[in-house]
CSV table of C-alpha atoms in Angstrom, one decimal:
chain,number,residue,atom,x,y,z
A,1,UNK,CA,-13.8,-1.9,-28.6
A,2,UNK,CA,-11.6,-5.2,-28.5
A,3,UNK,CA,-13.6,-8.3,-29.9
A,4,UNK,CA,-14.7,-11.4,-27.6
A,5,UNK,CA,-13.0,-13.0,-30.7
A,6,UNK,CA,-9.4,-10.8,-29.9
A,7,UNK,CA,-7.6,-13.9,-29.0
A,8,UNK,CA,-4.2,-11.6,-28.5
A,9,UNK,CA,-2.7,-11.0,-25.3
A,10,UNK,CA,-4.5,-7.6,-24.9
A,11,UNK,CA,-7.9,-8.9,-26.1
A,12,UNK,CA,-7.7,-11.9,-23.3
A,13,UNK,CA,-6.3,-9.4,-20.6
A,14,UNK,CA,-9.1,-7.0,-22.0
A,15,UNK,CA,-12.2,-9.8,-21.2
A,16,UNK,CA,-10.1,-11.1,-18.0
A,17,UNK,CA,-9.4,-8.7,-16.3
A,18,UNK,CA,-11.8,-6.6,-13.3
A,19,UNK,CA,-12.6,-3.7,-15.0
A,20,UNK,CA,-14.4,-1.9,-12.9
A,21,UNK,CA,-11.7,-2.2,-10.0
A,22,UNK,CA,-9.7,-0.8,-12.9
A,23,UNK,CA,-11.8,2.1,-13.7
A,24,UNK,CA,-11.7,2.9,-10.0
A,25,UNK,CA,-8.0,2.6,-9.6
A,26,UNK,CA,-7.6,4.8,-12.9
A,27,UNK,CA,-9.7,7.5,-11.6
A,28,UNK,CA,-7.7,7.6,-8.4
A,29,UNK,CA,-4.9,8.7,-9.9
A,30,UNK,CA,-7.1,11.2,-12.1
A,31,UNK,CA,-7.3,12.7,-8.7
A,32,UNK,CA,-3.7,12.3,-8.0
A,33,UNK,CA,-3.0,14.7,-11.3
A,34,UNK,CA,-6.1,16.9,-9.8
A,35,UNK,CA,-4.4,17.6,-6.7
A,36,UNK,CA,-1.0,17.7,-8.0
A,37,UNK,CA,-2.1,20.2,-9.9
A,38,UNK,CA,-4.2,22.1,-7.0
A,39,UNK,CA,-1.3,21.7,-4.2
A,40,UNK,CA,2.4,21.3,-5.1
A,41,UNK,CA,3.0,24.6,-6.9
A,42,UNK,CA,2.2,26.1,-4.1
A,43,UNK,CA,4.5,23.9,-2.0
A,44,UNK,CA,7.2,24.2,-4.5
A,45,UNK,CA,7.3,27.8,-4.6
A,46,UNK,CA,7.7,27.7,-0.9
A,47,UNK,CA,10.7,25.4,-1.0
A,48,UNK,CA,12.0,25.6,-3.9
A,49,UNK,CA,11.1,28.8,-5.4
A,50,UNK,CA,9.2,30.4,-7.6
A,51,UNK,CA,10.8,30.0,-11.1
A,52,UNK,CA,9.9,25.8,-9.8
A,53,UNK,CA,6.0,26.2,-9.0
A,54,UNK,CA,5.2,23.6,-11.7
A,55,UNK,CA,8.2,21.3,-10.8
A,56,UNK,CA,6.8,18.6,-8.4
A,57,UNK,CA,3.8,18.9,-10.6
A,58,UNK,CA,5.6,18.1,-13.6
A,59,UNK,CA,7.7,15.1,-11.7
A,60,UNK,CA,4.7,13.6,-10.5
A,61,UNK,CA,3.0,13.8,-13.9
A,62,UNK,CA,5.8,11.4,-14.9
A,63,UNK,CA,5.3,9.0,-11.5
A,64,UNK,CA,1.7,8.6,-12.5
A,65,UNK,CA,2.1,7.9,-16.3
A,66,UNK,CA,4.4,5.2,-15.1
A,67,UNK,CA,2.5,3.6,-13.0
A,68,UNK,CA,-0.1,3.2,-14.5
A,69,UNK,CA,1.4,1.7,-17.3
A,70,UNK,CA,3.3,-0.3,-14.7
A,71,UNK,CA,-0.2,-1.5,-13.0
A,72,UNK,CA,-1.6,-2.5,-16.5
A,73,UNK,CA,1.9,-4.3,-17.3
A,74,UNK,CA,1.8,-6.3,-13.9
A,75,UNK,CA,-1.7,-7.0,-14.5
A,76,UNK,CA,-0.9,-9.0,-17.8
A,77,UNK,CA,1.0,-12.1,-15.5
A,78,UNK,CA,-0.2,-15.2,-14.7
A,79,UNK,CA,-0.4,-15.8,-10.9
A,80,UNK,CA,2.4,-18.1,-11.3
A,81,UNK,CA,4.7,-15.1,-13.0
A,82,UNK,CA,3.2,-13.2,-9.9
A,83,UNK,CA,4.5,-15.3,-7.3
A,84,UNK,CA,8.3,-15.5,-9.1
A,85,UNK,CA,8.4,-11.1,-9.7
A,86,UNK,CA,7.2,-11.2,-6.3
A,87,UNK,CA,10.0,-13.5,-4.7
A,88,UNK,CA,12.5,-11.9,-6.8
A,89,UNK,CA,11.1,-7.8,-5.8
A,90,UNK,CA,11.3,-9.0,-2.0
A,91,UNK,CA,14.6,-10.4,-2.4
A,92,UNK,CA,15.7,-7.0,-3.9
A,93,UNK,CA,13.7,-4.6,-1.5
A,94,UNK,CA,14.7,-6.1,1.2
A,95,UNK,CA,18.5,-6.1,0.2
A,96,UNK,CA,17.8,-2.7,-0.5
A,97,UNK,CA,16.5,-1.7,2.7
A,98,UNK,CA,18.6,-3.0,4.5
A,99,UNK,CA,21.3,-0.6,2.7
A,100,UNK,CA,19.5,1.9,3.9
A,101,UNK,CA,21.1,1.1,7.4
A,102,UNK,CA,24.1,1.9,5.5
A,103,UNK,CA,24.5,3.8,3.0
A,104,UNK,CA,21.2,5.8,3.6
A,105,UNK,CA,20.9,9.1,4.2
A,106,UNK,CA,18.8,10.6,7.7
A,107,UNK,CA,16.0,12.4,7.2
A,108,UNK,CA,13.8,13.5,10.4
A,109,UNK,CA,16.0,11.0,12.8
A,110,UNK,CA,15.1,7.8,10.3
A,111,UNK,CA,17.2,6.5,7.7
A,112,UNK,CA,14.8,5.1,4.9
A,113,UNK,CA,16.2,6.3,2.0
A,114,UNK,CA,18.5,5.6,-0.9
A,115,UNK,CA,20.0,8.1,-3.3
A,116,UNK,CA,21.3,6.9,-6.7
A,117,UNK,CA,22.9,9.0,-9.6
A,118,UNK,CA,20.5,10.5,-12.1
A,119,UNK,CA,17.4,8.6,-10.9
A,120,UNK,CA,17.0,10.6,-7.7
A,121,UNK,CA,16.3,9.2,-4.3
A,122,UNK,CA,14.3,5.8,-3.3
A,123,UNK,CA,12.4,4.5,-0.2
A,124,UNK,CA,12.6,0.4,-0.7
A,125,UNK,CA,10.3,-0.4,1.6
A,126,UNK,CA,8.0,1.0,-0.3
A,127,UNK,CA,8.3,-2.1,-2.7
A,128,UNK,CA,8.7,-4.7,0.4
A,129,UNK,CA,5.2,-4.0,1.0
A,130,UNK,CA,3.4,-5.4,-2.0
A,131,UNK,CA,6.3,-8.4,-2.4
A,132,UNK,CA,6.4,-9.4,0.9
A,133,UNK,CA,2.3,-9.7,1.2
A,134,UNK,CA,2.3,-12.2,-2.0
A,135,UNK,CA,5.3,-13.8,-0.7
A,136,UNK,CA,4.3,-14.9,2.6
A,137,UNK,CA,0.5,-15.8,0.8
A,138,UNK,CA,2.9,-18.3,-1.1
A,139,UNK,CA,4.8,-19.5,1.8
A,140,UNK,CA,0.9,-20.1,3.9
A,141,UNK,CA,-0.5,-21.3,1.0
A,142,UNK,CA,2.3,-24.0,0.5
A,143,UNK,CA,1.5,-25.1,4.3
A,144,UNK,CA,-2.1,-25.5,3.6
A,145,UNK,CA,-1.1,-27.7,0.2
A,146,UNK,CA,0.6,-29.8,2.2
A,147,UNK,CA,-1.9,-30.3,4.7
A,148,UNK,CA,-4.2,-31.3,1.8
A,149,UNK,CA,-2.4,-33.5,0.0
A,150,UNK,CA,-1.1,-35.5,3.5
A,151,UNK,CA,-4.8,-36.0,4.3
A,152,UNK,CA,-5.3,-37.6,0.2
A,153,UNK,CA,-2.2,-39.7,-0.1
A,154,UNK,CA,-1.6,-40.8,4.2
A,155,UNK,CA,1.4,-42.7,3.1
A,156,UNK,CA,3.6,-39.7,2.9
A,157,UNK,CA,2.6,-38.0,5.8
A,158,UNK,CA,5.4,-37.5,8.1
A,159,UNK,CA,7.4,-35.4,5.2
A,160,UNK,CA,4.1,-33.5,4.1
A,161,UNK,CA,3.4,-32.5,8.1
A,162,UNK,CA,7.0,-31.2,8.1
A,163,UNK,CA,6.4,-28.6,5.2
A,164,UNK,CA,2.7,-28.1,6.6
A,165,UNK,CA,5.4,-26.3,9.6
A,166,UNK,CA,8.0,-25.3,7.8
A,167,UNK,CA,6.3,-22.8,5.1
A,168,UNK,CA,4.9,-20.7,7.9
A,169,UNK,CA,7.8,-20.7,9.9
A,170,UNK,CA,9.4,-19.5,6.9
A,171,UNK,CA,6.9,-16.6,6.1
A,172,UNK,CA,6.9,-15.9,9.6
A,173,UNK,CA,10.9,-16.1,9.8
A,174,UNK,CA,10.5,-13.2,6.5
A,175,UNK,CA,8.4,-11.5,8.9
A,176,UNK,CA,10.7,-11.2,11.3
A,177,UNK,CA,13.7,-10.2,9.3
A,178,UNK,CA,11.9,-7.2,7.6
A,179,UNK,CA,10.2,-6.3,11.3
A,180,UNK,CA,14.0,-6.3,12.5
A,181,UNK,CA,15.3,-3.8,9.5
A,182,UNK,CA,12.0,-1.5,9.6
A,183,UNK,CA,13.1,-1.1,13.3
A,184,UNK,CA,16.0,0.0,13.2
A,185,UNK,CA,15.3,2.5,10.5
A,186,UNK,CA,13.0,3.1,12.6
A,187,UNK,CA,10.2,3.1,10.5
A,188,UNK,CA,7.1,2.0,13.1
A,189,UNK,CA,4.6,3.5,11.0
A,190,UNK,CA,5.6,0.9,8.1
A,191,UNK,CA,6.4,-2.1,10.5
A,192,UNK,CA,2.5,-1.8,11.9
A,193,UNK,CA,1.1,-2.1,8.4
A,194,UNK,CA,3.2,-5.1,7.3
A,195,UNK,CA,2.8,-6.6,10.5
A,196,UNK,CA,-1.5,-6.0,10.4
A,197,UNK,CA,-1.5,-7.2,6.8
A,198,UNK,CA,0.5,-10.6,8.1
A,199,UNK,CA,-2.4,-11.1,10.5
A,200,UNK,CA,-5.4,-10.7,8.0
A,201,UNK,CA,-3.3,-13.6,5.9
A,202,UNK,CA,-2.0,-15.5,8.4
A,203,UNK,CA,-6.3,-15.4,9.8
A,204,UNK,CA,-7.6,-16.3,6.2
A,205,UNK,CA,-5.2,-19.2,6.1
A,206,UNK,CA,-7.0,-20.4,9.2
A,207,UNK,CA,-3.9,-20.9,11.2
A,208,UNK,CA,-4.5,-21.5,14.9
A,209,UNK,CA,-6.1,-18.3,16.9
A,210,UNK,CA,-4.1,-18.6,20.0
A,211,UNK,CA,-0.8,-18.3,16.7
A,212,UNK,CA,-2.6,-15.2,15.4
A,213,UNK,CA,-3.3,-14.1,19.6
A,214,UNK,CA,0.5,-14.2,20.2
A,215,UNK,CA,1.4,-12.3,17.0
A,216,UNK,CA,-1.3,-9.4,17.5
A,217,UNK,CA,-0.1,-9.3,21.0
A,218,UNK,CA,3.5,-9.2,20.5
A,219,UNK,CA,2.2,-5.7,17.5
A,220,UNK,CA,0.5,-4.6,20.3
A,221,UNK,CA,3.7,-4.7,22.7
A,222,UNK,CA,5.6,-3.3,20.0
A,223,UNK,CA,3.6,0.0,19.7
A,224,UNK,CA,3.2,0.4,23.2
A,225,UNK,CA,7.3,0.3,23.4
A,226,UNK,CA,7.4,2.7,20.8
A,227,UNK,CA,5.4,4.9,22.6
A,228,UNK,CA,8.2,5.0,25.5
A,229,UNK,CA,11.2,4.6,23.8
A,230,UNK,CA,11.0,6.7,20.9
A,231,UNK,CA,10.4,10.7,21.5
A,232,UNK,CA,8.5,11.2,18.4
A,233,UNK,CA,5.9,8.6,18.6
A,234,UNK,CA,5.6,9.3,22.5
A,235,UNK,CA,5.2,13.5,20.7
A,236,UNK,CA,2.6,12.5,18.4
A,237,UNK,CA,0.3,10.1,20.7
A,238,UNK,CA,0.3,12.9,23.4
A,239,UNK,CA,-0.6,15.9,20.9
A,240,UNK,CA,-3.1,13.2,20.2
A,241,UNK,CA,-4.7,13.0,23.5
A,242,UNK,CA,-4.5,16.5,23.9
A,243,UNK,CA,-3.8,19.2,21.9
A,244,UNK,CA,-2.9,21.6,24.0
A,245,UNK,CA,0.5,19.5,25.4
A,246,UNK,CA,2.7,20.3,22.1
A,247,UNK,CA,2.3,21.8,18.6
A,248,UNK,CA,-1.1,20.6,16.9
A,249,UNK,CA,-0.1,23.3,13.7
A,250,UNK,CA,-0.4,20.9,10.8
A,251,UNK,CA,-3.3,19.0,12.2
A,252,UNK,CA,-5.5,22.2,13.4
A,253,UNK,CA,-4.6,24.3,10.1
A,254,UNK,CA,-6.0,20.4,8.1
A,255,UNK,CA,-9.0,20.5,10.0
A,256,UNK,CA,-9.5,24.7,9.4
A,257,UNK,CA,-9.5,23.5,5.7
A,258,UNK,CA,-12.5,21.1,6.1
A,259,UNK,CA,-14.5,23.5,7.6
A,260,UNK,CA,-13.3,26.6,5.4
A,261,UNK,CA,-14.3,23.7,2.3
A,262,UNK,CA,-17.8,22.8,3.5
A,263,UNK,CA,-20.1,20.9,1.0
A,264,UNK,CA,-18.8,22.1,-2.1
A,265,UNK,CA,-15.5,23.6,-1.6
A,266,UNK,CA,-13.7,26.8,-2.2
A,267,UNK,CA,-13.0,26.1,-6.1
A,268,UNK,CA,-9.8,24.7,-7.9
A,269,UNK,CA,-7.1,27.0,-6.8
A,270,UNK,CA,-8.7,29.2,-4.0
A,271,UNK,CA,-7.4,27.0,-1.0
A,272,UNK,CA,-5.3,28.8,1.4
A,273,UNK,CA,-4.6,26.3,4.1
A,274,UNK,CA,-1.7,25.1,1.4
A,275,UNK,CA,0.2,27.8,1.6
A,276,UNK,CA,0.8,27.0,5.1
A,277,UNK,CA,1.1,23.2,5.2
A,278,UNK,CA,4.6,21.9,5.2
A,279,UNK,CA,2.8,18.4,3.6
A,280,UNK,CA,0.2,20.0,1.7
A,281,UNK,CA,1.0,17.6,-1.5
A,282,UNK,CA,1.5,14.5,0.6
A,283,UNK,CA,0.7,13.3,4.1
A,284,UNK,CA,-2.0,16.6,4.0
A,285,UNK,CA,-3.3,16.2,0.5
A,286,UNK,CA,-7.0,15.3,1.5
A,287,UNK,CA,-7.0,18.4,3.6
A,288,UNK,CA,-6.1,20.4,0.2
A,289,UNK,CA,-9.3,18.5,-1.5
A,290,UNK,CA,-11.9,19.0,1.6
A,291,UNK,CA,-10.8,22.8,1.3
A,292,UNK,CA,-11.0,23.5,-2.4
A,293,UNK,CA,-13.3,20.4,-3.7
A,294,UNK,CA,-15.9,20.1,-0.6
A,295,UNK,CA,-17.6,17.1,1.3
A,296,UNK,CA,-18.5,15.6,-1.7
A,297,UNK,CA,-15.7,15.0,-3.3
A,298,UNK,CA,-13.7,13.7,-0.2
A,299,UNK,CA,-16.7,11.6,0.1
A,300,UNK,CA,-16.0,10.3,-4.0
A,301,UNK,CA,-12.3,9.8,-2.7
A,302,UNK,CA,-13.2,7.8,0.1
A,303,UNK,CA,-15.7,5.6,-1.6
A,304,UNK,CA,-13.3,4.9,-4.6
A,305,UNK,CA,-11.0,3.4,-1.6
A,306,UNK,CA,-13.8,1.6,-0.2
A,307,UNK,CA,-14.9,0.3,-3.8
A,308,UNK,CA,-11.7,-1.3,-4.7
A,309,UNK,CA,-11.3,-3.3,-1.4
A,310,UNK,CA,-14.9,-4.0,-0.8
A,311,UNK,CA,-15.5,-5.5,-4.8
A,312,UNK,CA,-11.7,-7.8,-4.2
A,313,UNK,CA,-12.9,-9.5,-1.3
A,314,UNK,CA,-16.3,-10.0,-2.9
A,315,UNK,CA,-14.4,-11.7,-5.9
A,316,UNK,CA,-12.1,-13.5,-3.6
A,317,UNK,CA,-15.5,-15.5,-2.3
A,318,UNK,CA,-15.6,-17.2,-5.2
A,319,UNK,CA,-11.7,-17.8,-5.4
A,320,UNK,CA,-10.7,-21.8,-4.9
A,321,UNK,CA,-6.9,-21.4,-4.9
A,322,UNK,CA,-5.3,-20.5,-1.5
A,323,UNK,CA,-2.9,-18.5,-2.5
A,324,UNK,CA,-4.8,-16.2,-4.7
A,325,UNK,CA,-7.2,-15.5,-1.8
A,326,UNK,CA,-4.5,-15.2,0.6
A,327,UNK,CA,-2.1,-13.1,-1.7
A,328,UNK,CA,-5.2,-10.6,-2.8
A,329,UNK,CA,-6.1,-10.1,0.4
A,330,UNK,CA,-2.9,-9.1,2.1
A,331,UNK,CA,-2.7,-6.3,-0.7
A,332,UNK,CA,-6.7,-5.2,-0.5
A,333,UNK,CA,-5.7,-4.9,3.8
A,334,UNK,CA,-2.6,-3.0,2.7
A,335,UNK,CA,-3.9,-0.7,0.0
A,336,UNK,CA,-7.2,-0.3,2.4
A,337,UNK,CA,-5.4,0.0,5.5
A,338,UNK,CA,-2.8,3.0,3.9
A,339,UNK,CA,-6.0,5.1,3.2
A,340,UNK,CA,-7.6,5.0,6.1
A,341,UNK,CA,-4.2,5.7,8.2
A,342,UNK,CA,-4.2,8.8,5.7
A,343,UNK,CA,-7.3,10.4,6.1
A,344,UNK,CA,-8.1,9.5,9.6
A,345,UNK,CA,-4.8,10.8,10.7
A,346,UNK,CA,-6.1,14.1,8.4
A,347,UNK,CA,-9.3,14.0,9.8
A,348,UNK,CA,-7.9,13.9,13.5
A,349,UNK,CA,-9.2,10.2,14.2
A,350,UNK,CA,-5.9,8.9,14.6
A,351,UNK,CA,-2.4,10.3,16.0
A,352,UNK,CA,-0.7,12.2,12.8
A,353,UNK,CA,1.2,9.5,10.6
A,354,UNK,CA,2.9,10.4,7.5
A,355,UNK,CA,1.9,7.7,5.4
A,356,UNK,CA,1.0,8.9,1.9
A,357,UNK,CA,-2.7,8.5,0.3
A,358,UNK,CA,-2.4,5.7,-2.5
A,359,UNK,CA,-1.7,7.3,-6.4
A,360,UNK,CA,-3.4,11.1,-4.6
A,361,UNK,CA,-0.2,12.2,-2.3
A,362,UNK,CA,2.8,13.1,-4.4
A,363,UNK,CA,5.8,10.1,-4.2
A,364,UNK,CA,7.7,8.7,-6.5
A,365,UNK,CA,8.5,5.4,-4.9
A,366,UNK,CA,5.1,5.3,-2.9
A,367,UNK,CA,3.2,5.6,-6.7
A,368,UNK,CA,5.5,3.3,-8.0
A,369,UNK,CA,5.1,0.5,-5.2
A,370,UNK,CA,1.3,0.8,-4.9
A,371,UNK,CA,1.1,0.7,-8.8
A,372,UNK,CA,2.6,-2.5,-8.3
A,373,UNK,CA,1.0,-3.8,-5.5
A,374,UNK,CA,-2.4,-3.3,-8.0
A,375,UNK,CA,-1.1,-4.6,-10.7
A,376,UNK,CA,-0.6,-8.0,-8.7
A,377,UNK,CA,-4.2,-7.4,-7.5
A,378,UNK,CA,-6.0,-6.7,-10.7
A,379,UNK,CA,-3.5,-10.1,-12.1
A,380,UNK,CA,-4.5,-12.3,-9.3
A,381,UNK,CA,-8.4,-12.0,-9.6
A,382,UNK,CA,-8.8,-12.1,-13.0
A,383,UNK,CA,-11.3,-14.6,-14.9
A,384,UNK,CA,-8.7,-18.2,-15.5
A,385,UNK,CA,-9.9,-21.2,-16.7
A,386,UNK,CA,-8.4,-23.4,-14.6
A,387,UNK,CA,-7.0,-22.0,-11.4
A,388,UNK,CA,-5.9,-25.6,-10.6
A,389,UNK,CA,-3.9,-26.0,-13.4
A,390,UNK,CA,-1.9,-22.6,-13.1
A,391,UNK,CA,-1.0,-23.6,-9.5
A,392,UNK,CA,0.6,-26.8,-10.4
């Protein structure tokens, strides 16, 4: 137990800190390690071979360990240490993906990858996500501030109205620029969720509606484009719709493991569907669970998901500073919005995506980047003294 008296910097983060968002979060990736352990040997004997059935286990053992000690690192920062990691990550990522368009290597028709020497291969948009979210939070916020202070000191209004504009047309400007690289990836499936999280912040900022209308409008042309100029999205929409116009195998052999699962499940090791998936350890990994852990246990999954976002934007009611509220909710929409693109797509709700369940699906750079993402999260809401203070 660490003292109320523990004035060290693990005793404050201890007594700070939300830990019951962090007990949920931890026991998320316990399941990751559960269904590691119950799916990729089977998918690694399959590709790899079978002297590597515990490989991807083993390597995602590793991911996991990291990130959570990553999440719990992240978590120590100040909200101003946030806001300069996050500035410095989306500079990076974004240089990064953008390389991709270069020097990346194609995989299924996208370029979204980087491969570097001993360290394996990378997906930087991964870490745009959480960076860009808290970055354009800053650049709203910063409008807001000096909306606020024009209306308390009227005598230096004209320069305050011009950065009232100018720190949303920069966010929005950042917007644009990542929009433009995921593109032409193409990565449409990543472009949506940045694009949907910019929306939640740019609404919580209270910008003008008919601003937020035209930005929804323009992600809804976007995805109705994509639906006529690229094959595979046009593929997946239509298989969608109906089943019988193309090849449903992944998504009819997922659902044949939620109804072989039932309530309780085959038992730890007795799934069969896995065998079969191509994505049994990633994009399919909640159809692995349903089969050999039941109802129930999806249902845990899904309400550890639910818990996490649902207690943030809770906390966040009582939140003065902006960008704290604006910044934590752009990561609770994306960590939220990734899991329900996950298992509805599982569950046959929504056209197949691959989009990986957060710290369950196996991923290096997706463990990594929502560790991250968290880690800013659990930093941003904890307990301060003087919110106002740390802001200035």
């Amino acid at each position: 137990m660490v003292s109320r008296a523990d004035n060290s910097t693990l005793g404050r983060w201890w007594w700070t800190v939300d830990r019951w968002t962090l007990a949920a979060l931890l026991a998320l990736i316990g399941f990751g390690y559960v269904m590691m352990l119950a799916a990729s040997p089977a998918v690694a004997e399959r590709v790899i071979g079978e002297a590597s059935r515990t490989l991807l286990f083993l390597k995602q053992v590793v991911f996991l360990g990291l990130a959570a000690g990553l999440m719990v690192t992240v978590s120590l920062l100040s909200p101003r240490d946030i806001r300069r990691l996050a500035l410095l990550g989306c500079l990076g990522a974004l240089a990064l993906t953008a390389a991709t368009l270069v020097i990346g290597f194609e995989t299924k028709g996208a370029r979204r990858w980087l491969a570097f020497p001993l360290l394996g291969t990378m997906q930087p948009s991964e870490f745009l996500k959480p960076c860009l979210a808290v970055v354009s939070a800053w650049f709203l916020a910063e409008g807001n501030w000096a909306a606020a202070q024009r209306l308390a000191e009227p005598q230096r209004g004209l320069g305050l109205i011009h950065g009232r504009v100018l720190w949303p047309l920069a966010a929005l400007g950042l917007l644009g620029l990542t929009a433009a690289i995921l593109k032409m990836q193409p990565d449409f499936g990543m472009l949506m969720v940045v694009v949907s999280v910019f929306l939640a912040q740019a609404f919580v900022a209270g910008l003008n509606l008919a601003f937020v209308g035209v930005l929804g409008a323009g992600g809804i042309g976007l995805a109705i484009a994509a639906y006529f100029i690229l094959p595979h999205v046009r593929s997946r929409v239509d298989r969608f719709l109906d089943p019988s116009s193309g090849d449903t195998f992944q998504i009819t052999k997922a659902m044949e493991a939620f109804g072989n699962g039932g309530l309780f499940g085959r038992g730890p090791g007795e799934g069969r569907v896995k065998n079969l998936l191509p994505d049994a350890h990633a994009d399919f990994v909640f159809a692995v669970a349903g089969e050999e852990f039941g109802l129930i246990v999806c249902a845990v999954i899904l309400l550890l998901f639910a818990f996490v976002v649902v207690r943030g934007l809770i906390r966040l009611l009582a939140e003065a500073d902006l960008f704290v509220v604006l910044a934590a909710t752009g990561l609770l929409a994306q960590f939220g919005l990734q899991a329900f693109v996950n298992m509805a797509s599982t569950l046959h709700l929504i056209p197949t995506k691959g989009m990986t369940l957060p710290f369950v699906s196996y991923g290096g750079s997706s463990v990594l980047a929502i560790a991250l993402g968290m880690g800013m999260l659990l930093a941003l809401t904890k307990k301060r003294g003087s919110r106002l203070e740390e802001r200035l």
